Amino acid sequence: MDDTLAGLLAVEAEAMRRLEGATAAAAIEALEREVLGNASALAEARRGLRALPEGARREAGRAINEIAARLAERLAERRFLVAAAEEASRLDAERLDITLPGRGVRPGAAHLVMQVLEEVTDVFVALGYTVADGPEVETAFYNFDALNTPPTHPARLESDTLYVVHGPDPEGVLLRTQTSPVQARYMEQHPPPVYIVSPGRVFRRDTTDATHTPVFHQMEGLAVDAGVTFADLKGTLAHFAREFFGPGQRVRFVPHFFPFTEPSAEMLTSCFSCEGGGCRVCGGSGWIELLGCGMVDPNVFEAVGYDPASVSGFAFGVGVDRLAMIRYGVPELRFFFDPDLRVLEQYR
Ligand code: DAH
C-alpha cells in the first residue's frame, strides 16, 4: 500500500503542477476527470482498500481521502480563477465605448421655397379654399387662349416661352409659363362656386440672373361666386399679406394689365423691413410688389362655359420664390436652384 500511496502523491504533485498552467475551463474539467474520476489512480486505490486488514485500511483510507480533498480544493480554486479571467476578457471584448462620437442621422428638411409654398397655401386653406393641380407640360390653349391671351401676345413668342411642340395655335405644347391655366382647367370641370389655390412650378425662357431663373414657383388663386367684387379681392389679399408678413402690413393696388382679368392690378405691400422709410429690401420706395390680380375677364368665363351674367370672380398669381426671397433676405433667386447644401441649409 505504501507504494500505492507514493504513486498517488506523485499523481497529486503532477496534477498540481499542471493546474498552475491551466487557463481553460475545459482543460480543468478534463484534469478533474483524470485524477478524481472512476478510472483514476485514486479510485483504483479506494477499490483496493477492501483487501486490507482493518487498521491499515482506515489509515490508507484517510490518506487517500486527504489527497482527494486537496486535489478537489485546488481544482475548485483554479476553476474559479479561470472563470473570472474568462469573464473579464469577455467583458473587455464587449465593451462599448460611449465616448466615441456617434454616426448621426442628419434629418432632412423641406426646401425653403416648399416651406413658404405650404405656408401660403395654408393661409388660403384656412379661408376655405381647396388646392387644385394642373400639368406642367401644358397646351397653348390653356396657357394662353382660354385665358383671353391673343395670338399676337409677345409672351407667346419662342423667345419667351419654352415650347415642346410649337404647333399651330392653339395646339402648341409648352412648359406652362404661369399657374393661371389651372383656372381654366378647373372651371371646365367644376360648376361655380370656385375657391381654389394652385401652387406649382412654372417655366420661362429667361437667362439666369439675380431675380430670374428658367424655372420658378407661383401660386394661383381663383374665387368665383355670385356677386364677388373687387372689395372681396382687396380684403382677401390684404389678409394674406398680414398673415404672411405681419399684422401691421398696409397694401396698395396699382392699375396693371393682365389679359385674363379686367380690371387688373398689382398689389404692393408696405415694406416690412423699413416700414416705409426706404431700404434695400424695397429698393427705397417703402413698397414691395407682391402679386398680380384682378377681376376675372368675362371672356375667360365664356371660354370655360360659365355665364358671366350670373357669376363674377377675382384671380391672383403670386411668385412663391419671390415671397421667400423678400421675407428671408435671400439676395439671389438662383440660390434656391443651386444644389449647394451650404447655402440651402441656412434656410432650414
Ligand atoms: N399669371 C400672371 C403672371 O405670371 C400672374 C397673375 C396676374 C395671375 C393676375 C392672375 C392674375 O391670376 O389675375 O405674371
CSV table of C-alpha atoms and ligand atoms in Angstrom, one decimal:
chain,number,residue,atom,x,y,z
A,1,MET,CA,0.0,0.0,0.0
A,2,ASP,CA,2.9,2.3,0.6
A,3,ASP,CA,3.8,2.1,-3.0
A,4,THR,CA,0.3,3.0,-4.0
A,5,LEU,CA,0.3,6.0,-1.7
A,6,ALA,CA,3.6,7.1,-3.0
A,7,GLY,CA,2.2,6.8,-6.5
A,8,LEU,CA,-0.9,8.9,-5.5
A,9,LEU,CA,1.3,11.6,-4.1
A,10,ALA,CA,3.2,11.7,-7.4
A,11,VAL,CA,-0.2,12.0,-9.2
A,12,GLU,CA,-1.2,14.8,-6.9
A,13,ALA,CA,2.1,16.7,-7.4
A,14,GLU,CA,1.8,16.3,-11.2
A,15,ALA,CA,-1.8,17.4,-11.2
A,16,MET,CA,-1.0,20.5,-9.0
A,17,ARG,CA,1.8,21.4,-11.5
A,18,ARG,CA,-0.5,21.1,-14.5
A,19,LEU,CA,-3.2,23.1,-12.8
A,20,GLU,CA,-0.8,26.0,-12.4
A,21,GLY,CA,-0.7,26.4,-16.2
A,22,ALA,CA,-4.3,25.6,-16.9
A,23,THR,CA,-6.1,28.6,-18.4
A,24,ALA,CA,-9.2,27.0,-20.0
A,25,ALA,CA,-12.2,25.6,-18.1
A,26,ALA,CA,-12.3,22.6,-20.4
A,27,ALA,CA,-8.7,21.7,-19.5
A,28,ILE,CA,-9.5,21.8,-15.8
A,29,GLU,CA,-12.5,19.6,-16.2
A,30,ALA,CA,-10.5,17.1,-18.2
A,31,LEU,CA,-7.9,17.0,-15.5
A,32,GLU,CA,-10.5,16.6,-12.8
A,33,ARG,CA,-11.9,13.6,-14.6
A,34,GLU,CA,-8.4,12.2,-15.0
A,35,VAL,CA,-7.4,12.5,-11.3
A,36,LEU,CA,-10.7,12.1,-9.4
A,37,GLY,CA,-12.9,10.2,-11.9
A,38,ASN,CA,-13.8,6.5,-11.8
A,39,ALA,CA,-10.8,5.5,-13.9
A,40,SER,CA,-8.3,7.4,-11.8
A,41,ALA,CA,-5.5,6.0,-9.7
A,42,LEU,CA,-7.3,7.4,-6.7
A,43,ALA,CA,-10.5,5.4,-7.4
A,44,GLU,CA,-8.4,2.4,-8.1
A,45,ALA,CA,-6.7,2.7,-4.8
A,46,ARG,CA,-10.0,3.1,-3.0
A,47,ARG,CA,-11.2,-0.1,-4.6
A,48,GLY,CA,-8.0,-1.8,-3.3
A,49,LEU,CA,-8.8,-0.8,0.3
A,50,ARG,CA,-11.2,-3.7,0.7
A,51,ALA,CA,-8.4,-6.2,0.6
A,52,LEU,CA,-6.5,-4.5,3.5
A,53,PRO,CA,-6.8,-5.5,7.2
A,54,GLU,CA,-9.0,-3.2,9.3
A,55,GLY,CA,-6.3,-0.9,10.9
A,56,ALA,CA,-4.2,-0.4,7.7
A,57,ARG,CA,-7.4,0.1,5.7
A,58,ARG,CA,-8.5,3.0,7.9
A,59,GLU,CA,-5.1,4.7,7.7
A,60,ALA,CA,-4.8,4.2,4.0
A,61,GLY,CA,-8.4,5.4,3.5
A,62,ARG,CA,-7.7,8.6,5.4
A,63,ALA,CA,-4.5,9.3,3.4
A,64,ILE,CA,-6.4,8.7,0.1
A,65,ASN,CA,-9.2,11.0,1.2
A,66,GLU,CA,-6.8,13.7,2.2
A,67,ILE,CA,-5.1,13.6,-1.3
A,68,ALA,CA,-8.6,13.6,-2.9
A,69,ALA,CA,-9.7,16.6,-0.8
A,70,ARG,CA,-6.6,18.6,-1.6
A,71,LEU,CA,-7.0,18.0,-5.3
A,72,ALA,CA,-10.7,18.8,-5.2
A,73,GLU,CA,-9.9,22.1,-3.4
A,74,ARG,CA,-7.2,23.2,-5.8
A,75,LEU,CA,-9.4,22.2,-8.8
A,76,ALA,CA,-12.3,24.4,-7.5
A,77,GLU,CA,-10.0,27.3,-6.8
A,78,ARG,CA,-8.4,27.1,-10.3
A,79,ARG,CA,-11.8,26.8,-11.9
A,80,PHE,CA,-13.0,29.9,-10.1
A,81,LEU,CA,-9.9,31.9,-11.2
A,82,VAL,CA,-10.2,30.8,-14.8
A,83,ALA,CA,-13.9,31.6,-14.9
A,84,ALA,CA,-13.2,35.1,-13.5
A,85,ALA,CA,-10.5,35.7,-16.1
A,86,GLU,CA,-12.7,34.5,-18.9
A,87,GLU,CA,-15.5,36.8,-17.8
A,88,ALA,CA,-13.1,39.7,-17.5
A,89,SER,CA,-11.8,39.2,-21.0
A,90,ARG,CA,-15.3,38.8,-22.4
A,91,LEU,CA,-16.4,42.0,-20.8
A,92,ASP,CA,-13.4,43.7,-22.2
A,93,ALA,CA,-14.1,42.5,-25.7
A,94,GLU,CA,-17.8,43.5,-25.5
A,95,ARG,CA,-17.1,46.9,-24.0
A,96,LEU,CA,-19.0,49.7,-25.6
A,97,ASP,CA,-17.0,52.9,-25.9
A,98,ILE,CA,-19.7,55.5,-25.4
A,99,THR,CA,-17.2,58.3,-25.7
A,100,LEU,CA,-16.9,57.8,-29.4
A,101,PRO,CA,-18.9,60.3,-31.4
A,102,GLY,CA,-22.0,58.5,-32.9
A,103,ARG,CA,-22.7,58.2,-36.5
A,104,GLY,CA,-25.6,60.7,-36.5
A,105,VAL,CA,-28.6,60.6,-38.8
A,106,ARG,CA,-28.9,64.0,-40.3
A,107,PRO,CA,-32.6,64.9,-40.6
A,108,GLY,CA,-33.6,66.4,-43.9
A,109,ALA,CA,-35.7,69.5,-44.2
A,110,ALA,CA,-38.1,70.9,-46.7
A,111,HIS,CA,-36.6,73.4,-49.1
A,112,LEU,CA,-37.3,77.0,-48.1
A,113,VAL,CA,-39.4,77.5,-51.2
A,114,MET,CA,-41.5,74.5,-50.3
A,115,GLN,CA,-41.9,75.7,-46.7
A,116,VAL,CA,-43.2,79.1,-48.0
A,117,LEU,CA,-45.4,77.4,-50.6
A,118,GLU,CA,-47.0,75.4,-47.9
A,119,GLU,CA,-47.4,78.3,-45.6
A,120,VAL,CA,-49.1,80.4,-48.3
A,121,THR,CA,-51.3,77.6,-49.2
A,122,ASP,CA,-52.3,77.2,-45.6
A,123,VAL,CA,-53.4,80.8,-45.4
A,124,PHE,CA,-56.0,80.2,-48.1
A,125,VAL,CA,-57.0,76.7,-47.0
A,126,ALA,CA,-57.9,78.4,-43.7
A,127,LEU,CA,-60.2,80.6,-45.6
A,128,GLY,CA,-62.0,77.6,-47.2
A,129,TYR,CA,-60.0,77.4,-50.4
A,130,THR,CA,-59.1,74.0,-51.8
A,131,VAL,CA,-55.9,73.1,-53.6
A,132,ALA,CA,-56.1,72.3,-57.3
A,133,ASP,CA,-53.4,70.9,-59.5
A,134,GLY,CA,-52.5,71.2,-63.2
A,135,PRO,CA,-49.9,69.8,-65.6
A,136,GLU,CA,-46.5,71.4,-66.0
A,137,VAL,CA,-46.5,70.5,-69.7
A,138,GLU,CA,-49.5,72.4,-71.0
A,139,THR,CA,-51.2,73.3,-74.2
A,140,ALA,CA,-51.1,76.7,-75.7
A,141,PHE,CA,-54.8,76.7,-75.4
A,142,TYR,CA,-54.9,76.5,-71.6
A,143,ASN,CA,-51.8,78.6,-71.1
A,144,PHE,CA,-52.9,81.4,-73.4
A,145,ASP,CA,-56.1,81.1,-75.4
A,146,ALA,CA,-58.5,80.1,-72.6
A,147,LEU,CA,-57.0,83.0,-70.6
A,148,ASN,CA,-58.0,85.6,-73.2
A,149,THR,CA,-54.5,86.0,-74.5
A,150,PRO,CA,-54.5,86.8,-78.2
A,151,PRO,CA,-52.3,85.0,-80.7
A,152,THR,CA,-50.2,88.2,-81.1
A,153,HIS,CA,-49.3,88.5,-77.4
A,154,PRO,CA,-45.5,88.7,-77.0
A,155,ALA,CA,-45.4,86.2,-74.2
A,156,ARG,CA,-46.3,83.5,-76.8
A,157,LEU,CA,-43.1,84.0,-78.7
A,158,GLU,CA,-40.4,81.3,-78.7
A,159,SER,CA,-38.1,83.9,-77.2
A,160,ASP,CA,-40.2,84.0,-74.0
A,161,THR,CA,-41.8,80.5,-73.8
A,162,LEU,CA,-40.3,77.1,-73.8
A,163,TYR,CA,-42.2,75.0,-76.4
A,164,VAL,CA,-42.3,71.3,-76.5
A,165,VAL,CA,-44.2,71.4,-79.8
A,166,HIS,CA,-44.5,74.8,-81.5
A,167,GLY,CA,-47.5,73.7,-83.5
A,168,PRO,CA,-50.2,75.9,-84.9
A,169,ASP,CA,-52.1,77.8,-82.1
A,170,PRO,CA,-53.9,76.8,-80.1
A,171,GLU,CA,-52.5,73.2,-80.3
A,172,GLY,CA,-48.9,74.0,-79.4
A,173,VAL,CA,-47.5,72.2,-76.4
A,174,LEU,CA,-45.3,74.1,-73.9
A,175,LEU,CA,-44.0,74.3,-70.4
A,176,ARG,CA,-46.5,76.4,-68.6
A,177,THR,CA,-45.3,79.9,-68.1
A,178,GLN,CA,-47.8,80.5,-65.2
A,179,THR,CA,-50.1,78.6,-62.9
A,180,SER,CA,-53.1,80.5,-64.4
A,181,PRO,CA,-54.1,77.7,-66.8
A,182,VAL,CA,-55.3,75.8,-63.7
A,183,GLN,CA,-58.1,78.4,-63.5
A,184,ALA,CA,-59.4,77.3,-66.9
A,185,ARG,CA,-58.9,73.6,-66.4
A,186,TYR,CA,-60.7,73.7,-63.0
A,187,MET,CA,-63.7,75.8,-64.2
A,188,GLU,CA,-64.2,73.5,-67.1
A,189,GLN,CA,-64.6,70.6,-64.7
A,190,HIS,CA,-66.4,72.2,-61.8
A,191,PRO,CA,-69.5,74.4,-61.7
A,192,PRO,CA,-69.3,77.6,-59.6
A,193,PRO,CA,-68.8,78.5,-56.8
A,194,VAL,CA,-65.0,78.1,-57.0
A,195,TYR,CA,-62.5,78.9,-54.3
A,196,ILE,CA,-59.1,77.3,-55.3
A,197,VAL,CA,-55.4,77.9,-55.0
A,198,SER,CA,-52.9,76.2,-57.2
A,199,PRO,CA,-49.2,76.2,-56.3
A,200,GLY,CA,-46.6,74.8,-58.6
A,201,ARG,CA,-43.6,75.1,-60.9
A,202,VAL,CA,-43.6,77.4,-64.0
A,203,PHE,CA,-41.1,77.9,-66.7
A,204,ARG,CA,-39.9,80.8,-68.8
A,205,ARG,CA,-37.1,81.3,-71.3
A,206,ASP,CA,-35.2,83.6,-69.0
A,207,THR,CA,-31.5,83.9,-68.6
A,208,THR,CA,-30.4,83.3,-65.0
A,209,ASP,CA,-29.6,86.5,-63.1
A,210,ALA,CA,-30.3,87.7,-59.5
A,211,THR,CA,-34.0,87.7,-60.0
A,212,HIS,CA,-34.6,85.3,-62.9
A,213,THR,CA,-34.3,81.6,-63.4
A,214,PRO,CA,-35.9,79.4,-66.2
A,215,VAL,CA,-37.9,77.6,-63.5
A,216,PHE,CA,-39.6,79.2,-60.5
A,217,HIS,CA,-42.8,78.8,-58.5
A,218,GLN,CA,-46.2,80.5,-58.5
A,219,MET,CA,-49.4,80.2,-56.6
A,220,GLU,CA,-52.6,80.9,-58.5
A,221,GLY,CA,-55.8,81.8,-56.7
A,222,LEU,CA,-59.3,82.0,-58.0
A,223,ALA,CA,-62.6,82.9,-56.4
A,224,VAL,CA,-65.8,82.7,-58.4
A,225,ASP,CA,-69.3,83.1,-56.9
A,226,ALA,CA,-72.4,85.1,-57.3
A,227,GLY,CA,-71.6,88.8,-56.5
A,228,VAL,CA,-67.9,88.6,-55.9
A,229,THR,CA,-66.5,92.2,-56.1
A,230,PHE,CA,-63.2,94.0,-56.1
A,231,ALA,CA,-63.7,94.6,-52.4
A,232,ASP,CA,-63.6,90.9,-51.8
A,233,LEU,CA,-60.3,90.8,-53.7
A,234,LYS,CA,-58.8,93.5,-51.7
A,235,GLY,CA,-59.9,92.1,-48.3
A,236,THR,CA,-58.7,88.6,-49.2
A,237,LEU,CA,-55.3,89.7,-50.4
A,238,ALA,CA,-54.7,92.2,-47.6
A,239,HIS,CA,-55.5,89.4,-45.2
A,240,PHE,CA,-52.9,87.2,-46.9
A,241,ALA,CA,-50.3,90.0,-46.7
A,242,ARG,CA,-50.9,90.4,-43.0
A,243,GLU,CA,-50.8,86.7,-42.3
A,244,PHE,CA,-47.6,86.3,-44.2
A,245,PHE,CA,-45.6,89.4,-43.4
A,246,GLY,CA,-47.2,90.6,-40.1
A,247,PRO,CA,-50.4,92.2,-38.8
A,248,GLY,CA,-49.2,95.8,-39.4
A,249,GLN,CA,-48.9,95.4,-43.2
A,250,ARG,CA,-50.6,98.0,-45.4
A,251,VAL,CA,-51.4,97.2,-49.0
A,252,ARG,CA,-51.8,99.2,-52.2
A,253,PHE,CA,-53.3,98.4,-55.5
A,254,VAL,CA,-52.0,100.0,-58.7
A,255,PRO,CA,-53.5,99.5,-62.1
A,256,HIS,CA,-51.9,97.0,-64.4
A,257,PHE,CA,-52.7,94.8,-67.4
A,258,PHE,CA,-53.2,91.1,-67.5
A,259,PRO,CA,-55.2,89.5,-70.4
A,260,PHE,CA,-57.4,87.3,-68.2
A,261,THR,CA,-58.5,90.0,-65.7
A,262,GLU,CA,-60.3,93.3,-66.1
A,263,PRO,CA,-59.6,95.5,-64.2
A,264,SER,CA,-56.2,94.2,-63.3
A,265,ALA,CA,-53.9,95.4,-60.6
A,266,GLU,CA,-50.6,94.8,-59.0
A,267,MET,CA,-50.7,94.6,-55.2
A,268,LEU,CA,-47.9,96.2,-53.2
A,269,THR,CA,-47.3,95.8,-49.5
A,270,SER,CA,-45.6,98.2,-47.2
A,271,CYS,CA,-42.0,97.2,-46.6
A,272,PHE,CA,-41.9,95.1,-43.5
A,273,SER,CA,-38.2,95.9,-43.2
A,274,CYS,CA,-38.2,99.7,-43.1
A,275,GLU,CA,-41.9,100.2,-42.6
A,276,GLY,CA,-42.0,102.8,-45.4
A,277,GLY,CA,-38.8,104.7,-44.8
A,278,GLY,CA,-36.9,103.2,-47.7
A,279,CYS,CA,-34.3,100.4,-47.5
A,280,ARG,CA,-32.6,97.7,-49.6
A,281,VAL,CA,-35.4,95.3,-49.3
A,282,CYS,CA,-37.9,97.6,-51.0
A,283,GLY,CA,-35.4,99.5,-53.1
A,284,GLY,CA,-36.1,102.7,-51.3
A,285,SER,CA,-39.7,103.2,-52.2
A,286,GLY,CA,-41.1,101.7,-48.9
A,287,TRP,CA,-43.4,99.4,-51.0
A,288,ILE,CA,-42.8,95.9,-52.3
A,289,GLU,CA,-44.5,94.5,-55.4
A,290,LEU,CA,-46.2,91.3,-54.3
A,291,LEU,CA,-48.5,89.9,-56.8
A,292,GLY,CA,-50.7,90.3,-59.9
A,293,CYS,CA,-54.5,90.2,-59.5
A,294,GLY,CA,-57.8,91.3,-61.0
A,295,MET,CA,-61.5,90.6,-61.7
A,296,VAL,CA,-61.8,87.6,-64.0
A,297,ASP,CA,-62.4,88.7,-67.5
A,298,PRO,CA,-65.9,87.7,-68.9
A,299,ASN,CA,-64.1,86.2,-71.9
A,300,VAL,CA,-62.4,83.7,-69.6
A,301,PHE,CA,-65.8,82.7,-68.1
A,302,GLU,CA,-67.2,82.2,-71.7
A,303,ALA,CA,-64.2,80.1,-72.7
A,304,VAL,CA,-64.9,77.6,-69.8
A,305,GLY,CA,-68.7,77.7,-70.2
A,306,TYR,CA,-69.6,79.9,-67.3
A,307,ASP,CA,-72.3,82.6,-67.6
A,308,PRO,CA,-70.6,86.0,-66.9
A,309,ALA,CA,-74.0,87.5,-66.2
A,310,SER,CA,-74.6,85.3,-63.2
A,311,VAL,CA,-71.1,84.9,-61.7
A,312,SER,CA,-68.1,87.1,-61.0
A,313,GLY,CA,-64.8,86.4,-59.5
A,314,PHE,CA,-61.3,87.5,-58.8
A,315,ALA,CA,-57.9,85.9,-59.5
A,316,PHE,CA,-54.4,86.4,-58.5
A,317,GLY,CA,-50.9,85.0,-59.1
A,318,VAL,CA,-48.0,85.3,-56.6
A,319,GLY,CA,-44.4,84.4,-57.0
A,320,VAL,CA,-43.5,81.9,-54.2
A,321,ASP,CA,-39.8,82.2,-54.6
A,322,ARG,CA,-40.1,85.9,-54.5
A,323,LEU,CA,-42.0,85.8,-51.3
A,324,ALA,CA,-39.3,83.6,-49.8
A,325,MET,CA,-36.5,86.0,-51.0
A,326,ILE,CA,-38.3,89.0,-49.6
A,327,ARG,CA,-39.1,87.6,-46.2
A,328,TYR,CA,-35.7,85.9,-45.6
A,329,GLY,CA,-33.5,88.4,-47.3
A,330,VAL,CA,-32.2,85.9,-49.9
A,331,PRO,CA,-30.2,88.0,-52.4
A,332,GLU,CA,-30.2,85.7,-55.4
A,333,LEU,CA,-33.1,83.7,-56.8
A,334,ARG,CA,-30.7,81.1,-58.2
A,335,PHE,CA,-29.6,80.1,-54.7
A,336,PHE,CA,-32.9,78.2,-54.5
A,337,PHE,CA,-32.0,76.1,-57.5
A,338,ASP,CA,-28.3,75.5,-56.9
A,339,PRO,CA,-27.9,72.1,-55.2
A,340,ASP,CA,-25.4,73.7,-52.7
A,341,LEU,CA,-26.4,72.5,-49.3
A,342,ARG,CA,-24.1,75.1,-47.6
A,343,VAL,CA,-26.5,77.7,-48.9
A,344,LEU,CA,-29.7,75.8,-48.6
A,345,GLU,CA,-29.0,74.7,-45.0
A,346,GLN,CA,-29.1,78.3,-43.9
A,347,TYR,CA,-32.8,78.3,-44.6
A,348,ARG,CA,-33.8,75.1,-42.9
B,1,DAH,N1,-50.1,84.8,-64.4
B,1,DAH,C1,-49.5,86.1,-64.0
B,1,DAH,C2,-48.0,86.1,-64.2
B,1,DAH,O1,-47.5,85.1,-64.3
B,1,DAH,C3,-49.9,86.5,-62.6
B,1,DAH,C4,-51.3,86.8,-62.4
B,1,DAH,C5,-51.8,88.0,-62.6
B,1,DAH,C6,-52.2,85.8,-62.2
B,1,DAH,C7,-53.1,88.4,-62.4
B,1,DAH,C8,-53.6,86.1,-62.0
B,1,DAH,C9,-54.0,87.4,-62.2
B,1,DAH,O2,-54.5,85.1,-61.7
B,1,DAH,O3,-55.3,87.7,-62.0
B,1,DAH,O4,-47.5,87.1,-64.2
